[in-house]
XYZ file of C-alpha atoms in Angstrom:
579
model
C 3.873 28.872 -13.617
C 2.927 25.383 -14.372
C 1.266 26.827 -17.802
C 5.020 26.385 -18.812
C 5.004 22.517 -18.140
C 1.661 21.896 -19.679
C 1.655 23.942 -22.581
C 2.101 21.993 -26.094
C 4.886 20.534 -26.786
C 6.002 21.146 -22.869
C 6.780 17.067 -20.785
C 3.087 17.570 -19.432
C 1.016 18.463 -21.872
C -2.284 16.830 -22.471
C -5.024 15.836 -24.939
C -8.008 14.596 -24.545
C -8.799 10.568 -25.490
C -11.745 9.506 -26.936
C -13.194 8.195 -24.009
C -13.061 12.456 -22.656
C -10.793 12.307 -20.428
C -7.334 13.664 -20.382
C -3.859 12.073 -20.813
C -0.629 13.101 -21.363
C 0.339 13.849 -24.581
C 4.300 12.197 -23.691
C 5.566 10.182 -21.412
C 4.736 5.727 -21.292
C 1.734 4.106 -22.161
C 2.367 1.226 -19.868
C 3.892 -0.009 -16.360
C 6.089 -1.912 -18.598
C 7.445 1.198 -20.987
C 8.143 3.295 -17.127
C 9.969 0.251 -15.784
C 12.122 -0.661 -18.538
C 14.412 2.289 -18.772
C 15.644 2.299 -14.860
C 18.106 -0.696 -15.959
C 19.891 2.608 -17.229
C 19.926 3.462 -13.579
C 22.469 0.268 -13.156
C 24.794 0.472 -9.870
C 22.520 3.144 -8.163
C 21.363 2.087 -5.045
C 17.237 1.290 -5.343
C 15.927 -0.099 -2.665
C 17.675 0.007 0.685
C 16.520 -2.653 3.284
C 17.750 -3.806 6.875
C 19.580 -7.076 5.075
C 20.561 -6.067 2.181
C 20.559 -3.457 -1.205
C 19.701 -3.705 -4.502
C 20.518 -1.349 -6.879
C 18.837 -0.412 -9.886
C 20.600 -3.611 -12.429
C 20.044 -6.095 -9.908
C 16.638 -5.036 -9.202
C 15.462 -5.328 -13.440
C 17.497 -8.364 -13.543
C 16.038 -10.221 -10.940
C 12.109 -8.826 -12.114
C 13.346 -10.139 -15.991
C 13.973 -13.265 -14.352
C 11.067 -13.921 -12.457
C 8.985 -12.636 -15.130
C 10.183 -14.815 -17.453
C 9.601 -18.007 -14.821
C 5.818 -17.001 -14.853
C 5.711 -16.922 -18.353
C 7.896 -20.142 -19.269
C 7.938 -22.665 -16.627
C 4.872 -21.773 -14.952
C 2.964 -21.236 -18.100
C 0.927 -17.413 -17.130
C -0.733 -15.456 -20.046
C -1.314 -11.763 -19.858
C -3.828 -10.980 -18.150
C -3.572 -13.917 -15.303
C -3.642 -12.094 -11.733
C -0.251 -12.268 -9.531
C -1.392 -11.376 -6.211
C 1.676 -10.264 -3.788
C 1.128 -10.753 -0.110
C 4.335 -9.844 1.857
C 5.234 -6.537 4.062
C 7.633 -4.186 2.606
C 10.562 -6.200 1.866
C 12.585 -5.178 -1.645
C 11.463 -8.321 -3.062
C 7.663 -7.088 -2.842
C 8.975 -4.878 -6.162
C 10.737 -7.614 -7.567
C 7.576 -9.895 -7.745
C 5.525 -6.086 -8.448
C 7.321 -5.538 -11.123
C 7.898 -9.260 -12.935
C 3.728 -9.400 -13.014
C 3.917 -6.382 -15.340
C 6.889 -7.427 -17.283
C 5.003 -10.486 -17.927
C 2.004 -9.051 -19.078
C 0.269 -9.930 -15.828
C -2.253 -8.085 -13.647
C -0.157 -7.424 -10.190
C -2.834 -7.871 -7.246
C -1.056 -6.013 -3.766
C -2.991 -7.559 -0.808
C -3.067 -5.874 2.329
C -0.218 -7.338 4.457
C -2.389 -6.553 8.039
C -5.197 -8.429 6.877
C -6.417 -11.370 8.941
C -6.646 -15.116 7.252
C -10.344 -14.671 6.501
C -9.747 -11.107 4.256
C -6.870 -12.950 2.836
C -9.080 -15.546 1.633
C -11.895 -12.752 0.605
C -9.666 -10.989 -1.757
C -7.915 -14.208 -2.812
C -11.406 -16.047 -3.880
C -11.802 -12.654 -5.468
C -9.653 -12.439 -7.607
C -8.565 -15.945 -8.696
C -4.819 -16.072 -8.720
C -2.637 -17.934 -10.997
C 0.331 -17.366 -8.352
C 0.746 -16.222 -5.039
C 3.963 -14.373 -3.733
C 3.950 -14.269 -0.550
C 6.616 -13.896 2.641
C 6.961 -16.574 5.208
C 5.182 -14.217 7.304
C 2.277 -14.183 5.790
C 2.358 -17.763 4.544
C 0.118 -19.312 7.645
C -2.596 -17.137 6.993
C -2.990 -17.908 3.054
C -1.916 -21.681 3.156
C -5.654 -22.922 3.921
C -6.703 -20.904 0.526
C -3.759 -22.263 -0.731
C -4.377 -25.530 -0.256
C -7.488 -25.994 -1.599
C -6.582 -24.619 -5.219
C -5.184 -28.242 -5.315
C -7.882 -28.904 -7.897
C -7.968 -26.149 -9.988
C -10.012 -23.040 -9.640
C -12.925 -23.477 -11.589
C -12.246 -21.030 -14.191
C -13.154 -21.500 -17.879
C -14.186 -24.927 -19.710
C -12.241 -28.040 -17.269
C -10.411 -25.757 -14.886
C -7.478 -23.773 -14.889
C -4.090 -24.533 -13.648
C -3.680 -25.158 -9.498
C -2.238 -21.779 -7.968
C 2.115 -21.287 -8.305
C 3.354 -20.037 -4.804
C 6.524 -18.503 -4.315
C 7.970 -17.886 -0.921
C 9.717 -14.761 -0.063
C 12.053 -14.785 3.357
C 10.365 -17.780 4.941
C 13.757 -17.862 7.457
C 11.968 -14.511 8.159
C 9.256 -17.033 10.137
C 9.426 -18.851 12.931
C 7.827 -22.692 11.957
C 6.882 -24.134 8.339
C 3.318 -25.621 9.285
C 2.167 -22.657 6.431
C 4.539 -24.469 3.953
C 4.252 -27.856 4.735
C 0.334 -27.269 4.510
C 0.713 -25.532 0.782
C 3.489 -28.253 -0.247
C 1.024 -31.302 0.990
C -1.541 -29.654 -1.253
C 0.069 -28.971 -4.810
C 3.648 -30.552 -3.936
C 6.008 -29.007 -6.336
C 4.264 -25.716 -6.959
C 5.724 -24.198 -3.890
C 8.992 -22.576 -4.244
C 11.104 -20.582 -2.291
C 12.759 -17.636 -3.597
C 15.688 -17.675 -2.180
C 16.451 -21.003 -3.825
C 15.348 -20.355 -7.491
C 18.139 -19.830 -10.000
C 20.201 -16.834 -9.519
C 19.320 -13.649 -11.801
C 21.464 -13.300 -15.248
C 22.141 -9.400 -15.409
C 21.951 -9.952 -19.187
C 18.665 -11.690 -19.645
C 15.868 -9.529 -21.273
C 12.004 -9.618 -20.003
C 9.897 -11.780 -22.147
C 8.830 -11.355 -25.435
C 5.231 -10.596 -24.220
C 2.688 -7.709 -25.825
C 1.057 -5.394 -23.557
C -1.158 -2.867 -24.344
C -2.264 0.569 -22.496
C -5.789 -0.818 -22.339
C -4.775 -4.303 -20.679
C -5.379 -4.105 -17.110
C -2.075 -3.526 -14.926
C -3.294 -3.790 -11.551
C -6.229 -4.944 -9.082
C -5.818 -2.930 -5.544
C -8.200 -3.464 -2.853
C -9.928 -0.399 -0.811
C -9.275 0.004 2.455
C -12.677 -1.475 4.129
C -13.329 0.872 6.444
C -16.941 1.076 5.305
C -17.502 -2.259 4.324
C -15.782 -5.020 2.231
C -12.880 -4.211 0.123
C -13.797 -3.941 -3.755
C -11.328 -4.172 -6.255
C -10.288 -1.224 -8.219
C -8.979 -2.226 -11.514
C -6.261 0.373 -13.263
C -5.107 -0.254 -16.414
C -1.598 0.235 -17.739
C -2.773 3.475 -19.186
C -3.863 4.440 -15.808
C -1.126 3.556 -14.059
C 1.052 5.531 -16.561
C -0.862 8.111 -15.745
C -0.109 7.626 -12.022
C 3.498 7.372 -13.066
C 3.633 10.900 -14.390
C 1.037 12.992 -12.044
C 3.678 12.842 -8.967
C 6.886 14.311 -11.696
C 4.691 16.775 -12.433
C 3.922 17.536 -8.928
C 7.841 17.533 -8.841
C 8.405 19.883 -11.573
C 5.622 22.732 -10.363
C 7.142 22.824 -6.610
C 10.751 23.637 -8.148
C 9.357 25.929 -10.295
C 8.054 27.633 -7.421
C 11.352 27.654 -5.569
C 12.808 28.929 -8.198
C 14.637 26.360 -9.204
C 14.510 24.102 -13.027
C 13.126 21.067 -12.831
C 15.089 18.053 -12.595
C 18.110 19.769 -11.610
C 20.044 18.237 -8.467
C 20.946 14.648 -6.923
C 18.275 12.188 -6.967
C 16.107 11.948 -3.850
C 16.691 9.480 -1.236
C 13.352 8.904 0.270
C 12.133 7.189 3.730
C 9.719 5.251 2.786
C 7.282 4.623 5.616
C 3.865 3.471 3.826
C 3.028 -0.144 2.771
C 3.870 -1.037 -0.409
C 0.750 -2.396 -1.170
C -1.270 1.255 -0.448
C -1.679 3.673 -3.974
C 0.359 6.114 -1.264
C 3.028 4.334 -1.781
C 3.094 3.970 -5.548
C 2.734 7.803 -5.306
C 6.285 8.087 -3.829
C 7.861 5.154 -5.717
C 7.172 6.229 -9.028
C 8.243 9.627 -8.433
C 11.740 7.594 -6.994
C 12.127 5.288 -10.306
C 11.712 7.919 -12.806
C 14.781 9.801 -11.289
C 16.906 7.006 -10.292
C 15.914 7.630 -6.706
C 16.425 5.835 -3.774
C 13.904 4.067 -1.074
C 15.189 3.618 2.518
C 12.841 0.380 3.861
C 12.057 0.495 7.403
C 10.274 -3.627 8.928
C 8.627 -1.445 11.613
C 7.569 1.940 12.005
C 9.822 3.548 14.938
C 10.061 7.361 14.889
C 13.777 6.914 16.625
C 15.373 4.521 14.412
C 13.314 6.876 11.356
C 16.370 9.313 12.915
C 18.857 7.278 12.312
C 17.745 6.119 8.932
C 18.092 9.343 7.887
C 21.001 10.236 8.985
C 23.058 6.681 8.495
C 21.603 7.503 4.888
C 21.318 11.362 4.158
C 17.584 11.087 3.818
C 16.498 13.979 1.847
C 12.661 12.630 1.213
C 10.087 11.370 4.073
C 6.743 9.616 2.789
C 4.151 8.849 5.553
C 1.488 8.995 6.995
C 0.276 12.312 8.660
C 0.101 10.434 12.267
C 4.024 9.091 11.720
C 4.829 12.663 10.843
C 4.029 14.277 13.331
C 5.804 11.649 16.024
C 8.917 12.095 13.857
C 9.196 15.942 14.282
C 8.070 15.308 18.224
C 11.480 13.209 18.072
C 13.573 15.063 16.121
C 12.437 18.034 19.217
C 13.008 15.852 21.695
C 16.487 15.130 20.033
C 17.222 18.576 19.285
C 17.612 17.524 15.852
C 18.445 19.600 12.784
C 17.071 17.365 10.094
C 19.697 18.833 8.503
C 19.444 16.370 5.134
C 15.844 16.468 4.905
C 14.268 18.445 1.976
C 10.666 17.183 1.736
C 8.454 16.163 3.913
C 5.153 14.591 1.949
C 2.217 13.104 3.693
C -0.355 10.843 2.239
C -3.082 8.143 3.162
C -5.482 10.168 5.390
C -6.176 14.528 5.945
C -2.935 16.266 7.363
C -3.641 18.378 10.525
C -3.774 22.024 9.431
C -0.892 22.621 12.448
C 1.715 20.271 10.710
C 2.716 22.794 8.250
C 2.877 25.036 11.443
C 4.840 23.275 13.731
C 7.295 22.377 10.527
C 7.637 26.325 9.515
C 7.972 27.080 12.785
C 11.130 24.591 13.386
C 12.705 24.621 10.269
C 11.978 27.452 8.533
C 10.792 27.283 4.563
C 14.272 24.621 4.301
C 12.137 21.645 4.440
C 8.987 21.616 2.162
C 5.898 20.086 3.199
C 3.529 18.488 0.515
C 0.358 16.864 1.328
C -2.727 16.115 -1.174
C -5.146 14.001 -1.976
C -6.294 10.367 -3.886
C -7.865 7.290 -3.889
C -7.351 3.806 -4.337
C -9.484 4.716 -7.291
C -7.211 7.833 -8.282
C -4.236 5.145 -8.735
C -2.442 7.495 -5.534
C -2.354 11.322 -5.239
C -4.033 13.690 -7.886
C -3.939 17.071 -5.934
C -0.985 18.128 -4.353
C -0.364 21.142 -2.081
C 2.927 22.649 -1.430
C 5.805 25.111 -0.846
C 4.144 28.639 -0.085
C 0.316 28.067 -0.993
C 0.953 25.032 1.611
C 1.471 27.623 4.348
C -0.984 30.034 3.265
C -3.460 27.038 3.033
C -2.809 24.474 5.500
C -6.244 22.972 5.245
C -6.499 22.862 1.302
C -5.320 19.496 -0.193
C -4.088 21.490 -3.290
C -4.500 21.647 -6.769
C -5.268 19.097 -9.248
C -2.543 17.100 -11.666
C -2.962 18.555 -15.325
C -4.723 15.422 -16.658
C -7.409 15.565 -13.281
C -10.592 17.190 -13.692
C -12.452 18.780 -10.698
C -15.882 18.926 -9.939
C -18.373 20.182 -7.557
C -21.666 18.013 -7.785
C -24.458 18.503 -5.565
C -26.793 15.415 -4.360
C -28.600 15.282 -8.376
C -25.134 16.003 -10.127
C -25.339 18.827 -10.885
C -22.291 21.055 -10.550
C -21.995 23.925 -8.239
C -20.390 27.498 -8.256
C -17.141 28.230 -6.724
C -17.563 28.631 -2.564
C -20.330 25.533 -2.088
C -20.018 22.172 -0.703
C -20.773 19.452 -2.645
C -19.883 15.824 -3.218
C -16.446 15.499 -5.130
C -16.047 14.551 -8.733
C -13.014 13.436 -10.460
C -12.422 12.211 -14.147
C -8.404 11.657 -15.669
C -5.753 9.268 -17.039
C -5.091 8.090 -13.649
C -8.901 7.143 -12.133
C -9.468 3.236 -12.156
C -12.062 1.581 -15.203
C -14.502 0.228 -12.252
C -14.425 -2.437 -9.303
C -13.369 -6.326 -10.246
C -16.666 -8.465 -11.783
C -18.576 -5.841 -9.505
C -20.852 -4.206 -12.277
C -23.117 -2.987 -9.493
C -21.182 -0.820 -7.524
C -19.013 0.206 -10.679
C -22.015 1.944 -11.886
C -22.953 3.819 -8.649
C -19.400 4.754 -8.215
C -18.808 5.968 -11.903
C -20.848 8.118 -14.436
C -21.607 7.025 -17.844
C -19.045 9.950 -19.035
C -16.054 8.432 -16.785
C -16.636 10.911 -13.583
C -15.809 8.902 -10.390
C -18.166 9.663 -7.503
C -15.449 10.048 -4.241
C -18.055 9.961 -1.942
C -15.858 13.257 0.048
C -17.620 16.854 0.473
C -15.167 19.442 -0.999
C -15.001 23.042 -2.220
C -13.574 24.568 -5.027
C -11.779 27.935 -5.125
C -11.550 29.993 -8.148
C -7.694 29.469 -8.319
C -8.634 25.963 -8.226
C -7.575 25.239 -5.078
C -9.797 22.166 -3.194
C -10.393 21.851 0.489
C -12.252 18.747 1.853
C -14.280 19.175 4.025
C -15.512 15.095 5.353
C -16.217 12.400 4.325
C -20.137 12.541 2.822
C -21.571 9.638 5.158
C -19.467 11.397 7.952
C -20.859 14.698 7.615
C -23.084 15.039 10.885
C -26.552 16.890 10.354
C -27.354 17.948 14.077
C -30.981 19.386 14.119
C -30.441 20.507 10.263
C -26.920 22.231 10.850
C -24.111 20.332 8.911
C -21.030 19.989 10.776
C -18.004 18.571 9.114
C -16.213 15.939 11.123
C -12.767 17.437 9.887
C -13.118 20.926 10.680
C -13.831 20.325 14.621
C -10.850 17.526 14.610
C -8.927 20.836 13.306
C -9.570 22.496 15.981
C -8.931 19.855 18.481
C -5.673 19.021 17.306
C -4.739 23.054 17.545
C -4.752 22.564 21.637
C -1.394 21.970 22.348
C -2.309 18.484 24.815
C -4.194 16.720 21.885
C -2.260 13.966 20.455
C -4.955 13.137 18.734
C -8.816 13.641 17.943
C -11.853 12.137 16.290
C -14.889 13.603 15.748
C -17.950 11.197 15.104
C -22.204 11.615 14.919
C -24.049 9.402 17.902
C -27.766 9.362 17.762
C -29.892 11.807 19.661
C -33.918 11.688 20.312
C -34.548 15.313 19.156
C -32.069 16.895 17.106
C -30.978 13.622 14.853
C -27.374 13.634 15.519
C -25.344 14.745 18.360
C -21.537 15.649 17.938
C -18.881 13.321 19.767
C -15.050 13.693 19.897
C -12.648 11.116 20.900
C -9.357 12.886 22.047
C -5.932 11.664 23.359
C -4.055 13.438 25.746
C -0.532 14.283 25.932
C 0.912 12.012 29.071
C 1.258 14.636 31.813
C -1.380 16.885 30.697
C -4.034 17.751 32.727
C -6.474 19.058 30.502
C -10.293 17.362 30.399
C -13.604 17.387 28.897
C -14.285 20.421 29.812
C -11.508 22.544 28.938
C -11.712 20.576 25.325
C -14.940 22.014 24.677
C -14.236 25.312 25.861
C -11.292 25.544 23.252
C -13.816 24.623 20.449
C -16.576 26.935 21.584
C -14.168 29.940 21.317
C -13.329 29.013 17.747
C -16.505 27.271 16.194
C -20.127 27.760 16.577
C -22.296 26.688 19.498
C -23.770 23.691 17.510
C -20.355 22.374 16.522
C -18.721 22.005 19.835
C -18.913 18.121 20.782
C -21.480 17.328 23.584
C -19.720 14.372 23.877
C -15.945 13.927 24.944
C -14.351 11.065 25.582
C -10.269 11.326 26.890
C -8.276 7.936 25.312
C -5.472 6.851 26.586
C -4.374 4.560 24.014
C -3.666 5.251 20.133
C -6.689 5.617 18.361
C -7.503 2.536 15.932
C -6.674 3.334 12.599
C -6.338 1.052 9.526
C -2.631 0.518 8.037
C -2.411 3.788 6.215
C -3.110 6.013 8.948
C -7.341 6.670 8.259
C -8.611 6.381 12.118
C -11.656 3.524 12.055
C -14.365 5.342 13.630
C -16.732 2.346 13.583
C -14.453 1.008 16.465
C -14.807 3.819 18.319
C -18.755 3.806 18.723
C -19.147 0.904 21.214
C -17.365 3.343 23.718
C -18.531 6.248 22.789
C -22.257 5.124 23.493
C -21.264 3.162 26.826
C -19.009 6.959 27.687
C -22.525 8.122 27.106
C -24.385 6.249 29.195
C -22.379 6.306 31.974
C -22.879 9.893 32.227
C -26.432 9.723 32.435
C -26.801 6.792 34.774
């Protein structure tokens, strides 16, 4: 059915730009052209937070105003970089959005990171001002401070770095400020104290242009350090428009005509600064939707979020799913509001869908998929009925995504075999910030981006990953994908959760290792864990290795478990047993 929203002259139809990829024939150009209209949206509620709401006018007023302080009293050009360091307070949108109403390039920094991968990214990417929380402000102040001088930039210098301070009550001691203000004095401002927004004051008169870059967002570093993926407004348009498609197909397939209903009111559990997130948001703005803001993750106050505001959307990770509908069990509770439930940011658990269907019924509608930080957020979706016939696909792709099966020399491969996944459209990132290098290795000369994930293609078009590529362990010339055994593990009803990782072995090259965590209570061990994957894999595949954890496993802040913090144990687990 979604030949009906992509055929020509239908919201989603495509061509194909010069450069071969697809766009969409409609719909904005530019960050700028998606946010301007939601001032439309006026006294709905936006963006729902512990101490306070902003709706929709307050929201574009206060972005117009800010945007028009970088551009007039602090003296930004398009294309200057506005990096945003703060958790997921509504302000982190206000200062989002102002960079692109300015003409800016908006540059989201991991709000986890430690001071040293502040200072990384921020040397990275040169910023003409820093927004940042008061949270946060300790562990950027030393970078801060020595921009005193300038930053080296062009013929005598640029400009020493603007800082703007978001909820600095919010943290307990100024050293952070005091530091910054001793450095570049006046060029530290608080928010809270700058002139208040005028509802009727316009963005400024600034030109930007689909090709101009929009954003800069950092990969996770799991693997390494982060590299900068730049998107341009074009991109991010693109970004804008994959998840209202997404939108559009799953009502068609209920039945129902798109756009028809209230707007959602979504729980918005993933950092702002993750391409999750922007998956979710956009989808929210372009209806007049709602986001309900939560400081910390708690799967009992998520309950009473969503009932104190008839939640009808949850965005999260997998992980946080799953301990929500363990407390809504526990609770005996209906969910009776909630419509959707879409997880992002790492692989779902086949047994989600399950244990959802099971519950609920076919009420609530699960939606996972898949994307990058170089997709600009999700650019196959799966849901509604293929979701429960496929629990383990990741979907189909967006109409301006193209899909391809490459094996190790590029070349593609038939329907049914693994190979490394290929991905070209409106919404894939140009390359990595001043990093020609590893923009060529990642990207093709004809604009297909390398994803570095093993995948398989069905002839409905349907994709299933299958691991990570550097994952994949080859045990004496057998692959066995990481993913598929962690399936498995998670289908034994005492595994919390499971990891699945390579460890080296004298004769066969690899040996297969599993990290699992026990339900509390449960007596189930080693050996019962490998018994349950013997009776549904293959000999070869069944972890010699398994290590019980007690503790959550380590994952990054959108939900991917770290494996290379796992190893140290692992090997010591290993040679215990053989002492």
């Amino acid at each position: 059915m979604s030949h009906m929203l992509t055929a020509p002259g239908a919201p989603f139809a495509v061509v194909r730009a010069e450069n071969g990829s697809l766009v969409y024939a409609e719909g904005p150009r530019t960050l700028r052209e998606f946010v301007e209209p939601t001032w439309t949206f006026g006294d709905q509620p936006f963006l729902v937070a512990e101490d306070r709401t902003y709706t929709y006018g307050e929201f574009f007023a206060a972005a117009s105003a800010l945007a028009n302080r970088f551009v007039g009293t602090y003296g930004l050009r398009p294309g200057d970089r506005a990096a945003i360091a703060m958790r997921n307070h509504p302000e982190w949108q206000i200062a989002f959005w102002a960079a692109q109403l300015a003409g800016l390039i908006a540059v989201p920094l991991n709000a986890w990171w430690t001071e040293a991968e502040f200072t990384y990214a921020l040397d990275d990417c040169a910023p003409r001002v820093l927004l940042v929380d008061g949270e946060r402000l300790p562990r950027v102040s030393r970078w801060a401070a020595g921009q005193g001088q300038g930053q080296g930039e062009g013929e005598g210098g640029r400009e020493p770095v603007r800082i703007v301070v978001f909820h600095h009550d919010g943290y307990d001691g100024n050293d952070g400020a005091a530091g910054c203000a001793g450095a570049v004095g006046a060029r530290v401002e608080r928010y809270e104290e700058l002139p208040a927004p005028d509802p009727a004051t316009a963005p400024p008169d600034v030109e930007v242009r689909p090709e101009d870059d929009a954003t800069i967002i950092y990969t996770s570093g799991t693997t390494g350090r982060p590299r900068g993926a730049v998107a341009t407004h074009l991109a991010q348009a693109g970004a804008a428009m994959n998840p209202r498609f997404q939108a559009a197909a799953s009502a068609l397939g209920r039945g129902q005509l798109p756009g028809q209903g209230p707007a959602p009111i979504t729980l918005m559990t993933f950092p702002f600064f993750h391409v999750a997130a922007f998956t979710s948001l956009y989808s929210a703005m372009a209806v007049g939707g709602t986001l309900v803001l939560m400081r910390k993750w708690d799967a009992r106050r998520a309950l009473e979020l969503i009932h104190e505001h008839g939640v009808t959307h949850y965005a999260g990770v997998p992980a946080t799913a799953l301990q929500l509908l363990d407390e809504a069990t526990a609770a005996n509770d209906p969910l009776e509001s909630l419509v959707m439930l879409a997880t992002g940011g790492a692989a779902a658990p086949p047994d989600l869908i399950a244990r959802l269907t099971a519950r609920y019924g076919e009420r609530i509608e699960a939606r996972n998929g898949y994307g990058l930080t170089e997709t600009s957020g999700g650019v196959l979706a799966n849901f509604g009925a293929d979701y429960r016939r496929f629990p383990a696909s990741v979907g189909r792709p967006t109409p301006v995504t193209e899909v391809r099966i490459a094996d190790p020399a590029g070349e593609t491969l038939p329907e049914g075999k693994v190979g490394e996944l290929w991905l070209r459209g409106q919404s894939l990132v140009r390359g990595y910030w001043r990093d020609e290098a590893s923009s060529g290795r990642a990207f093709s000369r004809d604009g297909w981006f390398r994803t570095g994930d093993l995948a398989v293609a069905r002839d409905d078009g349907r994709v299933s990953i299958v691991d990570r590529l550097k994952d994949m362990i080859v045990r004496g010339g057998e692959n066995v994908y990481c993913v598929e055994v962690e399936d498995v593990l998670h289908a034994h009803p005492d595994v919390i959760d499971a990891a699945v990782l390579g460890v080296p072995h004298p004769v066969l090259g690899e040996e297969v290792a599993a990290v699992v965590r026990i339900r509390p209570g449960a007596g189930t061990d080693a050996g019962e864990l490998r018994a349950h994957v013997g009776r549904r894999l293959a000999a070869f595949k069944v972890p010699a290795h398994v290590l019980v954890w007690e503790e959550p496993l380590p994952r990054n802040p959108t939900g991917k478990i770290l494996k290379r913090e796992l190893r140290d144990p692992v090997a010591e687990h290993i040679r215990a047993r053989e002492e």
